[in-house]
Backbone as a ProteinNet text record, in pm:
[ID]
protein_1_A
[PRIMARY]
MDEPVIDRASVRQRLLDAADELFYHEGLHRVHIDRVIEKAGVPLDTLRDAFGSTDELIRTYLRARHTRLQDAVARELPRYNTPRERLVGVFEVQGQSFVEPGFHGCALVTASAEALPGEVVEEIVTEYRDWLQNLFFDLAFAAEVPHAEELAEQLVVLFDGAGVSAWLDRRPSTVNTSRAVAEALIDAALQRQP
[TERTIARY]
-639.2	-575.2	-650.6	-673.4	-744.9	-655.7	-722	-648.6	-626.8	-514.9	-490.6	-594.8	-631.7	-726.6	-652.1	-709.4	-647	-725.1	-656.2	-717.4	-737.2	-863.1	-893.2	-844.3	-864.3	-821.9	-670.4	-597.8	-452.3	-406.4	-468.3	-433.1	-463.2	-579.8	-618.9	-517.1	-477.2	-381.5	-244.8	-202	-72.8	-72.5	-182	-193.5	-192.9	-266.5	-273.3	-137.3	-67.6	65.8	163.3	158.3	246.2	211.5	82.6	38.7	81.7	65.9	102.8	250.3	334.2	477.8	513.4	464.5	501.2	436.4	306.6	237.7	293.7	319	366.1	505.6	595	733.4	758.6	674.6	701.7	591.5	471.4	361	263.4	138.8	33.5	56.2	97.1	108.7	240.2	335.2	463.5	466.6	369.8	369.3	261.4	302.5	206.7	152.7	29.4	-36.9	34.3	101.4	176.6	285.6	345.4	448.2	388	268	199.8	171.9	120.6	88.3	214.8	321.2	448.5	502.2	500.9	551.6	468.5	337.1	248.4	266.8	321	342.6	213.2	118	-11.6	-39.5	-127.7	-162.9	-232.7	-217.1	-271.3	-421.3	-496.2	-642.6	-693.8	-607.1	-654	-684.6	-626.7	-656.5	-805.5	-860.2	-1002.3	-1087.9	-1047.7	-1123.1	-1117	-1001	-981.2	-1037.2	-1025.8	-1064.8	-1165.2	-1178.6	-1271.6	-1207.8	-1117.4	-1052.1	-929.3	-846.4	-731.1	-776.5	-882.5	-934.9	-974.8	-1034.2	-1075.4	-953.5	-848.3	-723.8	-667.2	-666.3	-617.2	-704	-834.8	-928.2	-900.2	-882	-857	-723.2	-621.7	-489.5	-498.9	-563.8	-573.8	-658.8	-767.1	-849.6	-769.9	-688.9	-606.9	-507.3	-448.8	-356.2	-429.5	-548.7	-629.8	-666.7	-706.1	-745.3	-629	-507.8	-390.6	-376.4	-395	-384.9	-499.5	-620.1	-734.9	-712.5	-663.9	-639.3	-531.2	-425	-317.6	-370	-450.6	-508.6	-600.3	-686.4	-779.8	-706	-595.3	-517.5	-436.8	-380	-285.6	-349.1	-452	-505.3	-561	-619.9	-671.9	-565.8	-439.7	-336.1	-309.7	-364	-350.3	-465.9	-436.4	-534.3	-638.1	-599.9	-692.4	-717.9	-827.2	-852.3	-738.1	-678.9	-566.2	-449.2	-419.6	-310.8	-341.6	-468.4	-505.6	-486.6	-515.4	-490	-342	-255.7	-111.5	-72.1	-137.5	-107.4	-124.3	-215.3	-232.5	-100.2	-27.2	101.6	207.4	199.2	292.1	262.9	135.2	98.3	151.5	131.4	183.3	334.8	402.2	547.5	602.3	521.8	566.2	595.1	519.9	542.3	670.1	714	833.3	958.9	960.2	1078.9	1070.8	960.6	948.5	1045.8	1109.9	1199.8	1122.5	1180.9	1117.3	1001.8	993.8	884.9	884.7	768	751.9	634.1	609.1	498.5	365.1	260.4	124.8	86.6	49.4	13.2	-104.3	-197.5	-314.7	-279.8	-190.9	-148.2	-70.7	22.6	101.2	15	-79.4	-170.2	-254.7	-300.2	-380.3	-298.2	-172.2	-85.6	-65.8	-66.2	-43.5	-171.8	-285.6	-412.7	-467.3	-537.8	-609.9	-751.4	-816.4	-954.6	-1043.5	-1127	-1221.3	-1168.6	-1041.8	-988.1	-1040.3	-1033.7	-1082.5	-1016.1	-897.3	-822.3	-901.9	-971.3	-1045	-1142.5	-1215.6	-1316.5	-1253	-1145.3	-1081.6	-1013.4	-950	-883.3	-986.3	-1101.8	-1208.1	-1251.8	-1267.8	-1303.1	-1195.5	-1070.9	-958.5	-956.8	-971.7	-967.4	-1083.1	-1201.5	-1316.3	-1289.6	-1234.3	-1203.2	-1102.5	-996.7	-892.1	-948	-1025.1	-1086.7	-1178.8	-1261.1	-1353.8	-1280.2	-1171.2	-1091	-1043.3	-981.7	-931.6	-1045.4	-1155.1	-1268.1	-1324.2	-1346.9	-1404.1	-1313.7	-1183.5	-1089.8	-1084.9	-1088.5	-1088.1	-1216.7	-1327.7	-1456.1	-1454.5	-1400.9	-1391.6	-1300.8	-1201.5	-1110.7	-1170.4	-1292.4	-1364.4	-1289.3	-1234.4	-1165	-1269.5	-1267	-1354.2	-1311.7	-1405.4	-1375.2	-1300.9	-1356.2	-1293	-1270.6	-1361.4	-1346.4	-1222	-1196.9	-1078.7	-949.9	-945.4	-827.4	-811.3	-921.1	-914.2	-851.4	-890.9	-832.9	-683	-643.1	-500.9	-422.2	-479.2	-408.7	-401.5	-501.9	-495.5	-380.3	-368.1	-258.1	-123.4	-112.4	10.9	40.4	-60.9	-46.3	7.6	-53.9	-7.8	136.7	164.9	299.7	404.4	369.4	464.1	497.3	395.6	418.9	506.3	478.8	557.8	700.5	714.4	846.9	931.4	872.8	946.9	992.9	910.3	944.2	1052.7	1028.7	1121.8	1256.9	1254.9	1379.7	1444.7	1373.5	1421.5	1463.2	1371.1	1401.2	1289.4	1303.5	1201.7	1177.5	1277.5	1261.3	1160.1	1106.6	1000.7	886.5	866.6	758.9	776.9	899	922.4	874.3	900.7	856.5	705.1	646.8	500.7	429.9	485.3	426.6	431.3	545.3	559.9	465.7	454.5	364	219.5	184.9	48.5	16.5	109.1	86.9	65	143.4	128.4	-7.3	-47.8	-178.3	-292.6	-282.9	-388.8	-397.1	-282.8	-282.6	-336.9	-299.2	-351.7	-502.7	-549.2	-693.2	-770.5	-712.4	-779.4	-791.9	-702	-704.6	-797.3	-841.5	-930.5	-1066.9	-1128.4	-1264.7	-1362.5	-1471.5	-1571.6	-1635
4424.7	4314.1	4285.5	4159	4119.1	4136	4175.5	4184.2	4043.1	4019.3	3885.4	3851.8	3725.6	3678.8	3661.3	3718	3708.7	3608.6	3509.4	3408	3468.4	3498.6	3565.7	3487.3	3357.1	3275.5	3283	3278.7	3286.2	3423	3528.6	3663.8	3680.4	3632.9	3642.1	3569.6	3449.3	3372.4	3439.3	3494	3562.4	3684.4	3759	3874.1	3828.8	3723.3	3672.7	3619.4	3548.2	3497.5	3612.6	3714.8	3830.8	3903.6	3921.9	3988.4	3907.7	3776.7	3690.9	3708.4	3702.7	3715.6	3853.4	3958.1	4093.8	4134.5	4111.5	4149.9	4073.8	3944.7	3863.9	3906.2	3929	3959.2	4105.7	4195.5	4337.9	4412.2	4358	4423.7	4489.8	4493.3	4549.3	4696.6	4774.1	4918.5	4960.6	4871.7	4905.7	4872.2	4796.2	4752.1	4827.5	4905.6	4975.8	4876.9	4894.3	4800.1	4791.4	4897.9	4894.7	4787.3	4765.4	4661	4522.6	4503.2	4374.3	4349	4449.6	4436.8	4409.4	4481.9	4461.3	4320.1	4274.8	4141	4033.6	4056.1	3959.4	3960.5	4070	4080.1	4088.4	4162.7	4176.6	4324.4	4354.4	4494.1	4556.9	4686.8	4761.2	4741.5	4742.6	4735.5	4597.1	4497.5	4362.6	4345.9	4430	4420.4	4440.8	4544.4	4573.3	4461.9	4410.1	4300	4173.8	4146.5	4022.4	4029.3	4145.3	4155.3	4265.9	4360.6	4470.1	4587	4558.3	4664.8	4608.2	4699.1	4658.4	4592.5	4645.9	4585.2	4440	4411.7	4273.4	4183.4	4235.4	4158.9	4128.8	4227.9	4208.2	4106	4119.4	4025.2	3882.7	3867	3735.4	3679.4	3763.9	3722.1	3671.1	3747.3	3707.4	3582.3	3572.8	3451.4	3329.7	3347.4	3236.1	3191.6	3286.4	3252.2	3176.5	3223.2	3156.6	3015.8	3003.4	2873.3	2774.9	2822.6	2733.5	2669.9	2751	2697.2	2600.9	2637.4	2548.8	2415.2	2421.1	2298.3	2212.6	2276.6	2201.5	2133.8	2204.5	2146.8	2030.5	2050.2	1944.3	1821.7	1845.3	1735.7	1660.9	1733	1673.9	1619.6	1684.5	1642.3	1500.9	1449.6	1312.6	1206.2	1237.1	1137.2	1123.7	1216.2	1208.2	1125.6	1036.5	937	987.3	1079.6	1121.4	1271.5	1318	1462.7	1541.1	1485.8	1552.8	1566.6	1457.9	1462.2	1562.4	1574.1	1670.2	1814.1	1839.8	1973.9	2010.2	1917.6	1940.5	1945.2	1863.9	1857.6	1989.6	2073.1	2205.3	2281.6	2269.4	2338.9	2276.2	2146.5	2081.7	2124	2138.4	2188.6	2330.5	2413.5	2550.3	2548.8	2459.8	2452.8	2419.2	2354	2324.6	2453.5	2558.7	2685.7	2754	2723.6	2788.4	2755.6	2642.1	2601.3	2639	2700	2741.6	2856.2	2854.1	2964.7	3097.3	3198.8	3330.2	3343.6	3255.6	3263.6	3401.1	3466.6	3599.7	3603.8	3496.4	3494.5	3473.7	3494	3477.4	3600.4	3579.9	3690.6	3770.2	3702.9	3772.5	3857.2	3808.3	3886	4009.1	3992.4	4107.3	4206.5	4157.3	4247.6	4326.6	4260.7	4327.9	4433.6	4403.2	4496.8	4626.1	4618.6	4739.9	4803.9	4742.9	4794.9	4908.1	4996.5	5102.5	5053.9	5108.3	5067.2	5084	4984.7	4991.1	4938.2	4902.3	4848.3	4706.8	4662	4529.9	4418.5	4443.4	4344.5	4298.9	4391.3	4358.5	4243.6	4248.2	4145.5	4006.6	3996.2	3866.3	3819	3909.7	3872.7	3825.1	3888.8	3844.1	3702.4	3673.4	3537.2	3437.3	3474.3	3388.4	3364.7	3472.5	3459.9	3374.7	3393.7	3311.1	3164.1	3138.5	3000.5	2938.4	3012.4	2960.3	2931.2	3024.1	3004.5	2882.6	2871.9	2758.4	2626.2	2628.2	2507.5	2454.6	2541.7	2497.6	2459.5	2533.8	2499.2	2362.3	2340.4	2212.2	2094.7	2112.3	2005.7	1983.9	2092.3	2079.8	2013.7	2050.2	1989.9	1840.3	1804.6	1663	1585.7	1653.9	1590.7	1588.6	1637.4	1642	1723.1	1834.5	1925.8	2008.3	2005.3	2097.1	2241.1	2328.8	2469	2478.4	2413.3	2407.5	2546.3	2638	2772.6	2842.1	2823.4	2883.8	2826.6	2695.7	2634.5	2684	2694.9	2743.1	2881.9	2969.9	3104.9	3099	3013.6	2999.8	2948.7	2852.4	2795.4	2893.6	2978.5	3082.9	3178.1	3218.1	3306.7	3238.7	3112.3	3037.3	3027.6	3000.4	2989	3120.1	3231.3	3362.4	3387.4	3362.4	3386.9	3300	3175.8	3085.6	3136.3	3180.4	3231.1	3355.3	3446.7	3569.8	3537.9	3452.6	3416.9	3347.6	3252.8	3181.9	3278.6	3377.6	3476.4	3571.8	3635.9	3738	3680.4	3562.7	3500.3	3415.3	3398.5	3313.6	3177	3121.1	2995.8	2895.1	2812.6	2711.5	2615.8	2599.5	2507.3	2557.8	2676.6	2728.6	2628.9	2549.1	2450.2	2353.2	2321.1	2230.5	2293	2421	2491.7	2504.5	2543.5	2561	2427.6	2320.4	2188	2152.8	2175.4	2143.2	2227.5	2355.1	2441.8	2400	2367.7	2321.5	2195.6	2101.4	1977.8	2007.1	2098.4	2133.2	2198.8	2289.5	2355.2	2254.5	2167.1	2067.5	1972.2	1922.4	1828.9	1894.6	2019	2090.4	2109.6	2141.7	2161.8	2031.8	1921.3	1791.5	1748.9	1796.3	1758.8	1846.6	1958.1	2048.1	1985	2022.1	1976.2	2064.1	2004.9	2084.6	2193.1
-7195.6	-7127	-6997.2	-6970.3	-6849.6	-6727	-6615.7	-6489.8	-6436.4	-6369.1	-6315.1	-6208.3	-6205	-6105.1	-5972.7	-5868	-5736.5	-5653.1	-5603.5	-5517.9	-5379.2	-5344.6	-5217.3	-5096.5	-5098.6	-4983.9	-4966	-5075.8	-5069.5	-5018.4	-5068.8	-5025.3	-4876.8	-4835.9	-4694.9	-4606.2	-4647.5	-4567.9	-4565.8	-4678.2	-4682	-4590.1	-4591.3	-4501.3	-4355.1	-4326.8	-4189.5	-4143.7	-4230.1	-4195.7	-4168.3	-4253.2	-4234.3	-4105	-4080.5	-3957.3	-3836	-3843.1	-3730.8	-3696.1	-3795.2	-3769.7	-3715.3	-3780.2	-3739.3	-3607.4	-3594	-3470.5	-3350.6	-3368.2	-3256	-3211	-3304.4	-3268.4	-3235.7	-3290.6	-3270.6	-3196.1	-3192.9	-3123.1	-3218.7	-3177.7	-3262.9	-3294.8	-3196.8	-3215.7	-3279.8	-3287.7	-3349.4	-3497.9	-3544.3	-3684.2	-3760.5	-3857.7	-3943	-4046.1	-4081.8	-4172.9	-4307.9	-4348.3	-4474.5	-4471.3	-4354.4	-4342.6	-4359.3	-4305.6	-4320.8	-4468.4	-4536.2	-4678.7	-4759.7	-4727.5	-4798.1	-4774.8	-4649.3	-4617.8	-4686.8	-4694.9	-4760	-4911.3	-4963.8	-5107.9	-5187.1	-5132.6	-5199.5	-5224.9	-5320.8	-5346	-5224.9	-5209.6	-5096.3	-5077.6	-5185.2	-5173.8	-5134	-5131.1	-5097.1	-4948.3	-4863.4	-4720.1	-4696.2	-4756.2	-4737.3	-4796.2	-4910.5	-4971.6	-4885.2	-4827.7	-4752.2	-4610.4	-4546	-4405	-4374.7	-4464.1	-4439.4	-4366.8	-4274.2	-4197.9	-4126.3	-4079.6	-3999.9	-3870.1	-3809.6	-3686.4	-3707.7	-3821.9	-3848.6	-3869.2	-3929.5	-3941.8	-3802.6	-3715.8	-3578.8	-3506.1	-3519	-3455.6	-3504.8	-3634.2	-3692.6	-3645.7	-3640.6	-3591.5	-3447.9	-3361	-3220.5	-3203.5	-3280.8	-3272.7	-3319.6	-3421.6	-3471.2	-3363.8	-3293.6	-3185.2	-3074.5	-3040.4	-2938.1	-2984.4	-3109.3	-3164.1	-3161.5	-3186.5	-3180.3	-3042.8	-2940.1	-2804	-2776.6	-2815	-2795.2	-2865.5	-2988.6	-3064.8	-2999	-2950.6	-2884.3	-2758.1	-2681	-2559.3	-2596	-2695.3	-2736.3	-2790.1	-2857.4	-2915.4	-2808.9	-2713.2	-2618.1	-2490.2	-2438.3	-2307.9	-2304.7	-2412.5	-2404.9	-2374.3	-2394.3	-2364	-2214.1	-2134.9	-1989.3	-1934.3	-1841.4	-1796.7	-1697.8	-1611.3	-1505.9	-1514.7	-1455.3	-1453.7	-1387.5	-1281.2	-1216.9	-1314.5	-1386.1	-1484.7	-1595.8	-1634	-1738.1	-1689.8	-1562.5	-1507.4	-1520.1	-1482.8	-1495	-1642.6	-1723.7	-1866.3	-1938.7	-1891.8	-1954.1	-1950.3	-1842.1	-1829.9	-1920.4	-1940.1	-2032.9	-2176.8	-2209.7	-2342.8	-2359.3	-2258	-2263.7	-2281.6	-2210.3	-2215.9	-2353.4	-2436.9	-2573.5	-2650.1	-2620.5	-2690.3	-2642.3	-2520.5	-2465.8	-2545.7	-2613.3	-2688.5	-2836.1	-2877.2	-3017.3	-3044.9	-3161.8	-3196.6	-3197.2	-3138.1	-3137.1	-3039.8	-2939.7	-2842	-2775.5	-2779.6	-2719.6	-2623.7	-2554.3	-2460.1	-2529.2	-2453.5	-2505.4	-2587	-2711.5	-2800.1	-2745.3	-2679.9	-2627.7	-2505.8	-2423	-2306.7	-2351.8	-2444.8	-2489.8	-2566.8	-2645.2	-2716.7	-2617.7	-2514	-2411.8	-2338.9	-2313.6	-2241.9	-2319.4	-2450.9	-2528.3	-2580.3	-2555.1	-2607.3	-2521.3	-2586.5	-2517.6	-2489.4	-2387.9	-2359.3	-2482.5	-2505.1	-2616.2	-2748.2	-2754.9	-2880.1	-2902	-3025.1	-3064.4	-2983.4	-2934.4	-2857.3	-2735	-2669.7	-2546.7	-2566.9	-2675.5	-2704.5	-2712.6	-2786.7	-2807.6	-2679.3	-2608.5	-2483.6	-2381.3	-2377.4	-2286.4	-2321	-2448.9	-2491.2	-2446.3	-2466.4	-2428.2	-2277.3	-2200.3	-2054.6	-2003.3	-2060.2	-2021	-2051.5	-2170.1	-2209	-2111.6	-2079.3	-1991.4	-1851.7	-1798.2	-1666.3	-1668.9	-1773	-1784.2	-1802.7	-1877.8	-1896.8	-1761.6	-1683.9	-1553.9	-1459.1	-1462.7	-1376	-1412.8	-1542.3	-1586	-1548.8	-1566.3	-1530.6	-1379	-1303	-1156.6	-1108	-1168.6	-1132.4	-1163.5	-1280.8	-1319.1	-1223.5	-1168	-1071.3	-930.6	-919.3	-791.2	-686.1	-731.6	-641.2	-566.5	-432.9	-359.6	-393	-406.2	-438.8	-573.2	-673	-805.7	-864.6	-837.7	-893	-837.1	-708.8	-646.6	-707.2	-724.1	-786.4	-929.8	-1002.3	-1140.3	-1145.8	-1056	-1052.8	-1024.4	-932.2	-899.8	-1020.5	-1091.5	-1206.6	-1323.2	-1339	-1442.4	-1411.7	-1286.1	-1246.4	-1272.2	-1237.9	-1262.1	-1411.7	-1491.5	-1636.5	-1694	-1652.9	-1700.6	-1659.7	-1533.1	-1482.8	-1550.1	-1577	-1643.7	-1783.5	-1856.6	-1991.9	-1992.8	-1901.9	-1893.8	-1849.3	-1750.9	-1700.3	-1807.8	-1878.2	-1983.8	-2091.8	-2121.2	-2224.2	-2174.1	-2060.7	-2013.2	-1972.7	-1912.4	-1867.9	-1976.9	-2087.5	-2197.2	-2142.6	-2064.2	-1996.5	-2023.7	-2127.7	-2156.3	-2040.3	-1952.5	-1839.7	-1737.2	-1758.1	-1670.9	-1660.7	-1764.9	-1761.9	-1645.7	-1609.6	-1496.2	-1365.3	-1350	-1230	-1227.4	-1340.5	-1342.2	-1319.2	-1372	-1349	-1200.2	-1136.3	-993.8	-907.8	-939.3	-862.9	-886.5	-1010.9	-1040.7	-961.1	-958.4	-882.5	-734.7	-678.7	-536.9	-511.2	-599.4	-583.3	-594.7	-692.6	-714.5	-595.8	-551.2	-438.3	-311.9	-288.3	-171	-183.4	-303.1	-324.2	-306.8	-350.3	-336	-189.9	-105.7	35.7	119.2	60.7	135.6	155.2	263.2	289.9	211.9	164	89.2	174.2
[MASK]
++++++++++++++++++++++++++++++++++++++++++++++++++++++++++++++++++++++++++++++++++++++++++++++++++++++++++++++++++++++++++++++++++++++++++++++++++++++++++++++++++++++++++++++++++++++++++++++++++

């Protein structure tokens, strides 16, 4: 009797979907890979075929989370008319996640918090942090903010704090506060002398 044909792309996506749900809601170190395989409803040996290793599944999960944010920013920011509005718009894009059912903060921040030095998480979190810093710097530079790098650092700190606050306080309205603080920081930076 022939063995059933397994669609690799489907198996890979099912594993990734299961990992996304479990890792995001429970944490990387609290979820054993057997639970991911069980939730995905795939044979045990398919993990290695689909990803090569558990580390690669984690890497793919975190990259997918990062890509979601990048895609949301790329999709939403063009609707803002000015560079200043786009700087504030990043916080409005972030705020959309605050109202999602089961919001547990930024997956990359929480993964980093539970990771040990040298784990695969570090690589992806570094990519994410570089992207976030560059996003704010590029937008601040486009807005002709003197000392754009300094403002970018301030906005990264605000972005992180807003995500953690919205999660821990279970308060989606945190976006209103982060938007107001971002506007104050941006306006103050625009008034500074070069």
